[in-house]
Tab-separated table of C-alpha atoms in Angstrom:
chain	number	residue	atom	x	y	z
A	238	UNK	CA	-15.348	0.402	-58.174
A	239	UNK	CA	-17.414	1.718	-54.249
A	240	UNK	CA	-15.621	3.254	-51.899
A	241	UNK	CA	-16.660	0.877	-48.223
A	242	UNK	CA	-15.486	2.922	-45.834
A	243	UNK	CA	-17.798	3.405	-42.975
A	244	UNK	CA	-18.412	7.313	-42.539
A	245	UNK	CA	-16.903	8.833	-39.733
A	246	UNK	CA	-19.090	8.878	-36.795
A	247	UNK	CA	-19.290	12.095	-34.807
A	248	UNK	CA	-16.868	11.326	-31.778
A	249	UNK	CA	-14.162	10.893	-35.251
A	250	UNK	CA	-15.185	14.239	-36.384
A	251	UNK	CA	-14.480	15.914	-33.211
A	252	UNK	CA	-11.479	14.061	-32.954
A	253	UNK	CA	-10.182	15.508	-36.290
A	254	UNK	CA	-12.004	18.822	-35.533
A	255	UNK	CA	-9.940	19.345	-32.568
A	256	UNK	CA	-5.937	18.228	-33.831
A	257	UNK	CA	-6.755	20.757	-36.103
A	258	UNK	CA	-7.999	23.534	-33.579
A	259	UNK	CA	-4.604	22.850	-31.530
A	260	UNK	CA	-2.351	22.517	-34.677
A	261	UNK	CA	-3.458	25.716	-36.326
A	262	UNK	CA	-2.471	27.309	-32.567
A	263	UNK	CA	0.831	25.476	-32.006
A	264	UNK	CA	-0.724	23.918	-28.841
A	265	UNK	CA	1.163	20.625	-29.624
A	266	UNK	CA	3.907	21.195	-26.749
A	267	UNK	CA	1.292	22.684	-24.103
A	268	UNK	CA	-0.850	19.105	-24.903
A	269	UNK	CA	1.060	16.167	-23.327
A	270	UNK	CA	-1.162	13.444	-21.672
A	271	UNK	CA	-0.302	14.738	-18.251
A	272	UNK	CA	-1.355	18.132	-19.045
A	273	UNK	CA	-4.209	16.746	-20.627
A	274	UNK	CA	-5.491	14.695	-17.897
A	275	UNK	CA	-5.072	17.582	-15.507
A	276	UNK	CA	-6.738	19.491	-17.532
A	277	UNK	CA	-9.615	16.954	-17.611
A	278	UNK	CA	-10.119	16.602	-13.766
A	279	UNK	CA	-9.948	20.514	-13.366
A	280	UNK	CA	-13.046	20.393	-15.718
A	281	UNK	CA	-14.619	17.443	-13.817
A	282	UNK	CA	-14.428	19.659	-10.603
A	283	UNK	CA	-16.224	22.365	-12.122
A	284	UNK	CA	-18.785	20.087	-12.867
A	285	UNK	CA	-18.603	18.645	-9.675
A	286	UNK	CA	-18.925	22.168	-8.095
A	287	UNK	CA	-22.436	22.592	-9.410
A	288	UNK	CA	-23.819	19.505	-7.385
A	289	UNK	CA	-22.029	20.051	-4.020
A	290	UNK	CA	-24.418	21.542	-1.998
A	291	UNK	CA	-27.586	20.099	-3.409
A	292	UNK	CA	-29.073	16.952	-2.374
A	293	UNK	CA	-29.164	14.087	-4.680
A	294	UNK	CA	-33.087	15.390	-5.324
A	295	UNK	CA	-32.222	18.677	-6.235
A	296	UNK	CA	-29.562	17.226	-8.585
A	297	UNK	CA	-32.144	15.372	-10.691
A	298	UNK	CA	-34.044	18.749	-10.951
A	299	UNK	CA	-31.938	21.391	-12.137
A	300	UNK	CA	-33.285	24.763	-13.232
A	301	UNK	CA	-32.727	25.442	-17.011
A	302	UNK	CA	-29.804	27.713	-16.906
A	303	UNK	CA	-28.014	25.375	-13.869
A	304	UNK	CA	-29.001	22.584	-16.598
A	305	UNK	CA	-27.437	24.624	-19.321
A	306	UNK	CA	-24.288	25.297	-17.495
A	307	UNK	CA	-23.793	21.820	-16.445
A	308	UNK	CA	-23.878	20.847	-20.188
A	309	UNK	CA	-21.028	23.362	-21.068
A	310	UNK	CA	-18.973	21.645	-18.302
A	311	UNK	CA	-19.729	18.076	-19.828
A	312	UNK	CA	-18.522	19.388	-22.908
A	313	UNK	CA	-15.581	20.645	-21.579
A	314	UNK	CA	-14.677	17.129	-20.039
A	315	UNK	CA	-15.101	15.247	-23.032
A	316	UNK	CA	-13.335	17.858	-25.396
A	317	UNK	CA	-10.258	16.971	-22.918
A	318	UNK	CA	-11.119	13.025	-22.865
A	319	UNK	CA	-10.902	13.180	-26.572
A	320	UNK	CA	-7.612	15.464	-26.809
A	321	UNK	CA	-5.851	13.055	-24.379
A	322	UNK	CA	-7.347	10.256	-26.462
A	323	UNK	CA	-5.904	11.848	-29.520
A	324	UNK	CA	-2.197	12.450	-28.254
A	325	UNK	CA	-2.118	8.591	-26.436
A	326	UNK	CA	-3.499	7.210	-30.183
A	327	UNK	CA	-6.753	5.764	-28.106
A	328	UNK	CA	-10.336	5.583	-29.669
A	329	UNK	CA	-12.322	6.163	-26.518
A	330	UNK	CA	-15.496	4.824	-27.881
A	331	UNK	CA	-14.045	1.554	-28.718
A	332	UNK	CA	-12.420	1.298	-25.314
A	333	UNK	CA	-15.373	2.267	-23.630
A	334	UNK	CA	-17.585	-0.546	-25.454
A	335	UNK	CA	-14.441	-2.653	-24.214
A	336	UNK	CA	-15.115	-1.929	-21.026
A	337	UNK	CA	-18.941	-2.133	-20.774
A	338	UNK	CA	-18.369	-5.876	-22.296
A	339	UNK	CA	-16.149	-6.576	-19.323
A	340	UNK	CA	-18.314	-4.835	-16.790
A	341	UNK	CA	-21.287	-7.553	-17.952
A	342	UNK	CA	-19.357	-10.232	-16.847
A	343	UNK	CA	-18.192	-8.276	-13.356
A	344	UNK	CA	-21.870	-7.579	-12.644
A	345	UNK	CA	-24.165	-10.525	-13.737
A	346	UNK	CA	-27.885	-8.830	-13.390
A	347	UNK	CA	-28.722	-11.303	-10.646
A	348	UNK	CA	-26.265	-10.482	-8.015
A	349	UNK	CA	-25.750	-7.017	-8.827
A	350	UNK	CA	-29.703	-6.004	-8.781
A	351	UNK	CA	-30.091	-3.044	-6.209
A	352	UNK	CA	-27.157	-3.993	-4.463
A	353	UNK	CA	-25.397	-1.039	-3.218
A	354	UNK	CA	-22.432	-3.364	-1.614
A	355	UNK	CA	-21.942	-4.824	-5.340
A	356	UNK	CA	-22.431	-1.871	-6.614
A	357	UNK	CA	-20.177	-0.041	-4.072
A	358	UNK	CA	-17.328	-2.158	-5.736
A	359	UNK	CA	-17.985	-0.865	-8.905
B	5	UNK	CA	-42.718	4.790	-47.606
B	6	UNK	CA	-38.679	5.369	-46.541
B	7	UNK	CA	-37.357	5.432	-42.597
B	8	UNK	CA	-35.237	8.528	-43.289
B	9	UNK	CA	-33.775	8.696	-39.684
B	10	UNK	CA	-30.231	8.685	-39.571
B	11	UNK	CA	-28.903	5.339	-38.243
B	12	UNK	CA	-27.517	5.622	-34.408
B	13	UNK	CA	-24.015	6.544	-33.783
B	14	UNK	CA	-21.395	4.534	-31.717
B	15	UNK	CA	-22.404	7.405	-28.616
B	16	UNK	CA	-25.651	6.878	-28.795
B	17	UNK	CA	-25.849	3.192	-28.608
B	18	UNK	CA	-23.268	3.217	-25.963
B	19	UNK	CA	-25.913	5.668	-24.492
B	20	UNK	CA	-28.473	2.884	-24.819
B	21	UNK	CA	-26.459	0.148	-23.609
B	22	UNK	CA	-25.647	1.583	-20.370
B	23	UNK	CA	-29.359	2.877	-19.546
B	24	UNK	CA	-30.646	-1.111	-20.158
B	25	UNK	CA	-27.384	-2.062	-17.998
B	26	UNK	CA	-28.345	-0.002	-15.176
B	27	UNK	CA	-31.777	-0.642	-15.259
B	28	UNK	CA	-31.395	-4.356	-15.692
B	29	UNK	CA	-29.609	-3.687	-11.943
B	30	UNK	CA	-32.041	-1.541	-10.684
B	31	UNK	CA	-29.279	1.018	-10.356
B	32	UNK	CA	-30.980	4.384	-10.600
B	33	UNK	CA	-31.598	4.828	-7.190
B	34	UNK	CA	-27.893	5.509	-6.884
B	35	UNK	CA	-27.416	7.281	-10.270
B	36	UNK	CA	-28.453	10.682	-9.405
B	37	UNK	CA	-26.436	13.482	-11.386
B	38	UNK	CA	-24.761	14.112	-7.889
B	39	UNK	CA	-23.192	10.531	-7.421
B	40	UNK	CA	-22.402	10.334	-11.201
B	41	UNK	CA	-20.452	13.582	-11.163
B	42	UNK	CA	-18.783	12.534	-8.141
B	43	UNK	CA	-17.691	8.637	-9.598
B	44	UNK	CA	-16.719	10.352	-12.835
B	45	UNK	CA	-13.920	12.648	-11.164
B	46	UNK	CA	-12.781	9.617	-8.805
B	47	UNK	CA	-12.341	7.991	-12.494
B	48	UNK	CA	-10.771	10.904	-13.679
B	49	UNK	CA	-8.350	10.846	-10.685
B	50	UNK	CA	-7.427	7.179	-11.217
B	51	UNK	CA	-6.820	8.600	-14.770
B	52	UNK	CA	-4.285	11.382	-13.857
B	53	UNK	CA	-2.723	8.832	-10.643
B	54	UNK	CA	-1.101	7.448	-13.716
B	55	UNK	CA	1.045	10.853	-14.815
B	56	UNK	CA	1.512	12.087	-11.622
B	57	UNK	CA	5.336	11.367	-11.365
B	58	UNK	CA	5.833	11.073	-15.021
B	59	UNK	CA	7.645	13.888	-16.714
B	60	UNK	CA	5.627	15.409	-19.653
B	61	UNK	CA	8.192	13.386	-22.283
B	62	UNK	CA	7.392	10.492	-20.298
B	63	UNK	CA	3.600	10.677	-20.759
B	64	UNK	CA	4.030	10.627	-24.184
B	65	UNK	CA	6.043	7.938	-24.443
B	66	UNK	CA	3.996	4.896	-22.530
B	67	UNK	CA	4.675	1.682	-22.572
B	68	UNK	CA	2.239	-0.941	-23.496
B	69	UNK	CA	1.087	-2.198	-20.444
B	70	UNK	CA	0.715	1.406	-19.098
B	71	UNK	CA	-0.827	2.564	-22.096
B	72	UNK	CA	-3.510	-0.308	-21.561
B	73	UNK	CA	-4.389	0.964	-17.763
B	74	UNK	CA	-4.431	4.210	-19.174
B	75	UNK	CA	-7.127	3.213	-21.952
B	76	UNK	CA	-9.233	1.745	-19.322
B	77	UNK	CA	-9.441	4.714	-17.293
B	78	UNK	CA	-10.138	6.679	-20.141
B	79	UNK	CA	-12.840	4.347	-20.648
B	80	UNK	CA	-14.610	4.564	-17.243
B	81	UNK	CA	-14.434	8.536	-17.346
B	82	UNK	CA	-16.481	8.147	-20.672
B	83	UNK	CA	-19.076	5.828	-19.263
B	84	UNK	CA	-19.386	8.338	-16.020
B	85	UNK	CA	-19.823	10.748	-18.163
B	86	UNK	CA	-22.468	9.182	-20.677
B	87	UNK	CA	-24.236	8.112	-17.957
B	88	UNK	CA	-24.150	11.314	-16.409
B	89	UNK	CA	-25.324	13.059	-19.634
B	90	UNK	CA	-28.454	10.365	-19.536
B	91	UNK	CA	-29.981	11.381	-16.795
B	92	UNK	CA	-29.968	14.664	-17.247
B	93	UNK	CA	-30.979	14.722	-21.008
B	94	UNK	CA	-28.004	15.891	-22.441
B	95	UNK	CA	-26.212	15.021	-25.554
B	96	UNK	CA	-22.771	14.975	-24.905
B	97	UNK	CA	-21.565	15.096	-28.471
B	98	UNK	CA	-23.538	17.857	-29.505
B	99	UNK	CA	-22.514	19.774	-26.247
B	100	UNK	CA	-18.877	19.396	-27.589
B	101	UNK	CA	-19.891	20.459	-30.790
B	102	UNK	CA	-21.325	23.653	-29.473
B	103	UNK	CA	-18.168	24.148	-26.973
B	104	UNK	CA	-15.755	24.072	-29.902
B	105	UNK	CA	-17.532	26.423	-32.336
B	106	UNK	CA	-17.822	28.809	-29.503
B	107	UNK	CA	-13.889	27.929	-28.743
B	108	UNK	CA	-13.068	28.852	-31.995
B	109	UNK	CA	-14.567	32.222	-31.419
B	110	UNK	CA	-12.579	32.753	-28.400
B	111	UNK	CA	-9.308	31.731	-29.483
B	112	UNK	CA	-8.786	33.030	-33.039
B	113	UNK	CA	-5.846	31.408	-34.646
B	114	UNK	CA	-4.115	34.794	-34.974
B	115	UNK	CA	-3.707	35.545	-31.393
B	116	UNK	CA	-3.661	31.831	-29.493
B	117	UNK	CA	-0.681	30.761	-31.937
B	118	UNK	CA	1.758	29.062	-29.087
B	119	UNK	CA	0.489	31.574	-26.851
B	120	UNK	CA	1.124	30.227	-23.331
B	121	UNK	CA	-0.414	33.083	-21.882
B	122	UNK	CA	-3.754	33.281	-23.994
B	123	UNK	CA	-3.332	29.196	-23.166
B	124	UNK	CA	-3.355	29.546	-19.712
B	125	UNK	CA	-6.851	31.094	-20.187
B	126	UNK	CA	-8.380	28.091	-21.841
C	137	UNK	CA	-3.880	22.827	41.676
C	138	UNK	CA	-2.020	23.596	38.028
C	139	UNK	CA	-3.881	23.031	34.693
C	140	UNK	CA	-1.880	20.687	32.852
C	141	UNK	CA	-4.021	20.553	29.751
C	142	UNK	CA	-1.320	21.163	26.714
C	143	UNK	CA	-2.311	24.410	24.896
C	144	UNK	CA	-4.635	24.128	21.845
C	145	UNK	CA	-2.393	24.356	18.873
C	146	UNK	CA	-3.588	25.895	15.789
C	147	UNK	CA	-4.998	23.373	13.826
C	148	UNK	CA	-6.910	22.657	16.891
C	149	UNK	CA	-7.910	26.502	17.301
C	150	UNK	CA	-8.696	26.374	13.349
C	151	UNK	CA	-11.049	23.018	13.658
C	152	UNK	CA	-12.944	25.072	16.508
C	153	UNK	CA	-13.357	28.634	14.996
C	154	UNK	CA	-14.720	26.834	11.879
C	155	UNK	CA	-16.926	24.610	13.825
C	156	UNK	CA	-18.408	28.016	15.163
C	157	UNK	CA	-18.917	29.760	11.830
C	158	UNK	CA	-20.753	27.090	10.555
C	159	UNK	CA	-22.488	26.695	13.204
C	160	UNK	CA	-23.607	30.488	13.164
C	161	UNK	CA	-24.837	30.342	9.865
C	162	UNK	CA	-26.778	26.899	10.443
C	163	UNK	CA	-25.227	25.510	7.873
C	164	UNK	CA	-24.676	21.994	9.474
C	165	UNK	CA	-27.241	20.440	7.183
C	166	UNK	CA	-24.920	21.155	4.201
C	167	UNK	CA	-22.021	19.973	5.481
C	168	UNK	CA	-22.452	16.284	5.286
C	169	UNK	CA	-19.017	14.492	4.909
C	170	UNK	CA	-20.247	13.846	1.535
C	171	UNK	CA	-20.710	16.899	0.309
C	172	UNK	CA	-17.144	18.166	2.134
C	173	UNK	CA	-15.650	15.597	0.756
C	174	UNK	CA	-16.910	16.964	-2.827
C	175	UNK	CA	-16.252	20.552	-1.864
C	176	UNK	CA	-12.546	19.713	-0.934
C	177	UNK	CA	-12.158	17.776	-4.475
C	178	UNK	CA	-13.578	21.054	-6.208
C	179	UNK	CA	-10.726	23.102	-4.354
C	180	UNK	CA	-8.384	20.388	-4.811
C	181	UNK	CA	-9.188	21.258	-8.549
C	182	UNK	CA	-8.855	25.093	-8.699
C	183	UNK	CA	-5.457	24.749	-6.985
C	184	UNK	CA	-4.167	22.241	-9.576
C	185	UNK	CA	-5.841	24.763	-12.441
C	186	UNK	CA	-2.930	27.056	-11.899
C	187	UNK	CA	-0.293	24.303	-12.438
C	188	UNK	CA	-1.980	22.494	-15.246
C	189	UNK	CA	-0.063	24.411	-18.419
C	190	UNK	CA	2.878	24.933	-16.837
C	191	UNK	CA	6.622	23.253	-16.966
C	192	UNK	CA	7.400	21.480	-13.401
C	193	UNK	CA	10.501	23.960	-13.837
C	194	UNK	CA	7.713	26.913	-14.022
C	195	UNK	CA	5.999	25.546	-11.294
C	196	UNK	CA	8.732	25.836	-8.914
C	197	UNK	CA	9.633	29.546	-9.793
C	198	UNK	CA	5.727	31.469	-9.516
C	199	UNK	CA	5.432	34.957	-9.884
C	200	UNK	CA	4.345	36.835	-6.551
C	201	UNK	CA	0.684	37.349	-7.493
C	202	UNK	CA	0.386	33.580	-8.826
C	203	UNK	CA	2.007	32.286	-5.606
C	204	UNK	CA	-0.688	34.566	-3.752
C	205	UNK	CA	-3.755	33.096	-5.805
C	206	UNK	CA	-2.320	29.523	-5.110
C	207	UNK	CA	-2.031	30.015	-1.224
C	208	UNK	CA	-5.845	31.402	-1.227
C	209	UNK	CA	-6.439	27.445	-2.844
C	210	UNK	CA	-4.377	25.642	-0.766
C	211	UNK	CA	-6.132	27.613	2.218
C	212	UNK	CA	-9.542	26.516	0.427
C	213	UNK	CA	-8.423	22.823	0.528
C	214	UNK	CA	-7.312	22.718	4.096
C	215	UNK	CA	-10.381	24.340	5.564
C	216	UNK	CA	-12.508	21.542	4.179
C	217	UNK	CA	-10.301	18.975	5.284
C	218	UNK	CA	-11.098	20.349	8.668
C	219	UNK	CA	-14.468	20.675	8.373
C	220	UNK	CA	-14.798	17.410	6.692
C	221	UNK	CA	-12.696	16.108	9.760
C	222	UNK	CA	-14.631	17.739	12.337
C	223	UNK	CA	-18.031	15.964	11.418
C	224	UNK	CA	-15.950	12.709	11.123
C	225	UNK	CA	-14.630	12.996	14.732
C	226	UNK	CA	-10.993	13.113	13.139
C	227	UNK	CA	-7.975	14.915	14.429
C	228	UNK	CA	-6.358	15.255	10.905
C	229	UNK	CA	-2.754	15.856	12.183
C	230	UNK	CA	-2.848	12.977	14.124
C	231	UNK	CA	-4.048	10.754	11.187
C	232	UNK	CA	-1.076	12.464	9.085
C	233	UNK	CA	1.279	11.561	11.911
C	234	UNK	CA	0.150	8.193	11.724
C	235	UNK	CA	0.524	7.910	8.257
C	236	UNK	CA	4.188	9.336	8.154
C	237	UNK	CA	5.127	6.482	10.779
C	238	UNK	CA	3.790	3.750	8.604
C	239	UNK	CA	4.949	5.285	5.353
C	240	UNK	CA	8.805	5.234	6.624
C	241	UNK	CA	8.278	1.294	6.986
C	242	UNK	CA	6.745	1.047	3.628
C	243	UNK	CA	9.402	3.150	1.775
C	244	UNK	CA	13.245	2.127	3.483
C	245	UNK	CA	15.583	5.041	2.372
C	246	UNK	CA	17.878	2.036	1.130
C	247	UNK	CA	15.468	1.027	-1.368
C	248	UNK	CA	13.360	3.977	-2.328
C	249	UNK	CA	16.177	6.542	-2.718
C	250	UNK	CA	16.027	8.546	-5.943
C	251	UNK	CA	13.684	5.657	-7.281
C	252	UNK	CA	10.597	6.947	-9.663
C	253	UNK	CA	9.535	3.186	-9.549
C	254	UNK	CA	9.431	3.283	-6.017
C	255	UNK	CA	7.804	6.653	-5.688
C	256	UNK	CA	5.470	5.699	-8.652
C	257	UNK	CA	3.729	2.954	-6.064
C	258	UNK	CA	4.062	5.971	-2.969
D	258	UNK	CA	18.852	34.996	28.065
D	259	UNK	CA	15.864	33.335	27.160
D	260	UNK	CA	14.760	31.822	24.157
D	261	UNK	CA	11.447	33.240	23.307
D	262	UNK	CA	10.872	31.478	20.279
D	263	UNK	CA	7.316	29.790	20.396
D	264	UNK	CA	7.544	25.756	20.451
D	265	UNK	CA	6.965	24.425	16.950
D	266	UNK	CA	3.250	23.323	16.702
D	267	UNK	CA	2.267	19.815	15.028
D	268	UNK	CA	1.991	21.009	11.548
D	269	UNK	CA	5.289	22.755	11.856
D	270	UNK	CA	6.847	19.312	12.996
D	271	UNK	CA	5.028	17.463	10.405
D	272	UNK	CA	6.316	19.711	7.708
D	273	UNK	CA	9.907	19.486	9.092
D	274	UNK	CA	10.021	15.382	8.781
D	275	UNK	CA	8.199	15.509	5.750
D	276	UNK	CA	10.854	17.301	4.130
D	277	UNK	CA	13.458	14.965	5.789
D	278	UNK	CA	11.378	12.039	4.781
D	279	UNK	CA	11.664	13.328	0.626
D	280	UNK	CA	15.099	14.398	1.009
D	281	UNK	CA	16.471	11.271	2.388
D	282	UNK	CA	15.116	9.857	-0.170
D	283	UNK	CA	16.120	12.155	-3.278
D	284	UNK	CA	12.341	12.592	-3.913
D	285	UNK	CA	13.266	16.573	-4.430
D	286	UNK	CA	13.190	16.133	-8.497
D	287	UNK	CA	9.863	14.549	-8.160
D	288	UNK	CA	8.251	16.832	-5.839
D	289	UNK	CA	7.622	19.692	-8.197
D	290	UNK	CA	4.534	22.059	-7.028
D	291	UNK	CA	3.000	20.723	-10.396
D	292	UNK	CA	3.293	17.047	-9.485
D	293	UNK	CA	2.291	17.512	-5.754
D	294	UNK	CA	-0.827	19.535	-6.551
D	295	UNK	CA	-1.627	16.627	-8.891
D	296	UNK	CA	-0.950	13.935	-6.171
D	297	UNK	CA	-2.987	15.594	-3.904
D	298	UNK	CA	-5.994	16.217	-6.309
D	299	UNK	CA	-5.550	12.417	-6.200
D	300	UNK	CA	-5.646	10.959	-2.993
D	301	UNK	CA	-8.866	13.487	-2.770
D	302	UNK	CA	-10.635	11.422	-5.444
D	303	UNK	CA	-9.507	8.529	-2.942
D	304	UNK	CA	-11.431	9.607	-0.167
D	305	UNK	CA	-14.276	10.799	-2.226
D	306	UNK	CA	-14.656	7.412	-3.479
D	307	UNK	CA	-15.869	5.912	-0.470
D	308	UNK	CA	-18.589	8.624	-0.389
D	309	UNK	CA	-19.761	8.255	-3.818
D	310	UNK	CA	-22.465	6.008	-3.593
D	311	UNK	CA	-23.648	6.492	0.035
D	312	UNK	CA	-26.533	8.998	1.118
D	313	UNK	CA	-25.528	12.630	2.895
D	314	UNK	CA	-27.277	10.355	5.979
D	315	UNK	CA	-25.098	7.206	5.411
D	316	UNK	CA	-21.799	9.192	5.034
D	317	UNK	CA	-22.421	11.094	8.714
D	318	UNK	CA	-22.874	7.402	9.979
D	319	UNK	CA	-19.454	5.568	9.213
D	320	UNK	CA	-19.153	2.190	10.437
D	321	UNK	CA	-15.691	1.619	12.142
D	322	UNK	CA	-13.526	0.213	9.558
D	323	UNK	CA	-14.879	2.458	6.640
D	324	UNK	CA	-14.343	5.374	9.036
D	325	UNK	CA	-10.786	4.290	9.538
D	326	UNK	CA	-10.348	3.881	5.911
D	327	UNK	CA	-11.397	7.502	5.232
D	328	UNK	CA	-8.564	8.941	8.373
D	329	UNK	CA	-6.222	7.188	5.837
D	330	UNK	CA	-7.111	9.093	3.167
D	331	UNK	CA	-7.694	12.228	5.211
D	332	UNK	CA	-4.093	11.581	6.073
D	333	UNK	CA	-2.380	11.280	2.754
D	334	UNK	CA	-4.707	14.871	1.372
D	335	UNK	CA	-3.067	16.706	4.505
D	336	UNK	CA	0.977	14.776	3.660
D	337	UNK	CA	0.574	16.214	0.097
D	338	UNK	CA	-1.013	19.524	0.840
D	339	UNK	CA	2.270	19.862	3.416
D	340	UNK	CA	4.489	18.988	0.946
D	341	UNK	CA	3.154	21.281	-1.688
D	342	UNK	CA	3.368	24.061	1.136
D	343	UNK	CA	7.094	23.065	1.766
D	344	UNK	CA	7.787	23.867	-1.800
D	345	UNK	CA	6.342	26.756	-2.478
D	346	UNK	CA	7.452	28.599	1.415
D	347	UNK	CA	3.800	28.419	1.962
D	348	UNK	CA	2.361	27.981	5.443
D	349	UNK	CA	-0.894	26.202	5.293
D	350	UNK	CA	-2.363	27.069	8.443
D	351	UNK	CA	-1.677	30.897	8.370
D	352	UNK	CA	-3.157	30.672	5.063
D	353	UNK	CA	-6.154	28.836	6.423
D	354	UNK	CA	-6.304	31.212	9.262
D	355	UNK	CA	-6.091	34.332	6.512
D	356	UNK	CA	-9.044	32.791	4.362
D	357	UNK	CA	-10.890	32.277	7.203
D	358	UNK	CA	-10.962	35.935	8.499
D	359	UNK	CA	-11.583	36.699	4.696
D	360	UNK	CA	-14.935	34.592	4.744
D	361	UNK	CA	-16.465	36.126	7.932
D	362	UNK	CA	-16.292	39.331	5.800
D	363	UNK	CA	-18.118	37.708	3.044
D	364	UNK	CA	-20.512	35.741	4.883
D	365	UNK	CA	-22.144	37.707	7.426
D	366	UNK	CA	-24.117	35.651	10.051
D	367	UNK	CA	-27.397	37.574	9.007
D	368	UNK	CA	-27.399	37.279	5.518
D	369	UNK	CA	-25.907	33.469	5.227
D	370	UNK	CA	-27.788	31.657	7.985
D	371	UNK	CA	-29.351	28.719	6.635
D	372	UNK	CA	-29.103	30.086	3.181
D	373	UNK	CA	-28.103	27.321	0.564
D	374	UNK	CA	-28.322	29.798	-2.317
D	375	UNK	CA	-25.306	31.980	-0.454
D	376	UNK	CA	-24.106	28.703	0.638
D	377	UNK	CA	-24.162	27.704	-2.866
D	378	UNK	CA	-21.754	30.515	-3.277
D	379	UNK	CA	-19.607	29.727	-0.647
């Protein structure tokens, strides 16, 4: 007999590793969805902080050390998003796939092209 | 000759699909890192809004329609995080893997166990 | 003839002082509404960070040094809110007075009393 | 004998009115500092949402209906900031006055003038 289970992908492996990380430290009581959603937005603030005084053009052309700092904040946001998804029993990648399919219906190419008003309602 | 490239995983496929989605709509000019980091925190706020008046216990036990609404916001946060990563040339999953390895060094099990003070500094 | 202009109140004085502060440092070009709204939410994140792992009960009973740190973040949020209002030509206190009057109509006492559902829609 | 108490200013009157508003609706149990700090950042997100796809120049030149919508969000942020300050026993205006005095020392005019790097560290 062959095992036909698809191999765990990187996000699933991260979800499992984060669960073990928190369990080993008895952090379950702190990790309510309410608290994790707060931690996530706090990290999103630290991410935005890097861009707040930059022009849009400057934000597209970060120096290497700045880019590295931004990458570290992107990681923090993703780690909390995965942990929040864990405690809620959500698969965040599947949720994003569903949402993208939905958005394709809401923003048909011909109407949305370069349209900042449509975009504004995104 | 065999192609030894590992198959694209779900996050890489999402990143590619989102790039095509934005390109088809000429949204590139709107999608500066500065703007995408703003859009991300706005969605993180919509996510937190579902929890703001709940107790932590209530946040662990959401009704199905509320859970579905939360799942939709989780998707929005992840979609913007991927798009931000795209324009910055970051692999968000690799960044999270690196950060988790780093955190294992910063929060050794024996010191961090159930310790809210350590946790507070997380 | 007597001057019947009402004396400037504390918020108006702060608004004027902040304008002078920014003008003296040539910070006008950085202080677009877009940037100030970003700076405001970044500070709101630093404020929330103090509470993210606390229980609600703990958040009501802060140690003196923690309360002092929170007070400093409250100040930062208010300073950016005033600066944003300055550049938009808004009087934030008048706006809040108007909104409170509006909320009194939306949340009549008899219906809203202790009602978390109504509250949830607040 | 004359009463030498200075007259209540607009922010103090708002703080008192908001306390009565919440008390009349028995909202005290919902209004922990933790919850109010969450509500504040959620409103700050709704404020930022108006600016997220605008250029900085566009954000300085809002149409009247957009400006009115922004004013309403500024009001919401201020109302939660006052309520948070109420439950913590903080005077937010005094806190902001103290912080501004402190910032004058940290950002001397001659060094900070038009300096985006200094500004970035603000």
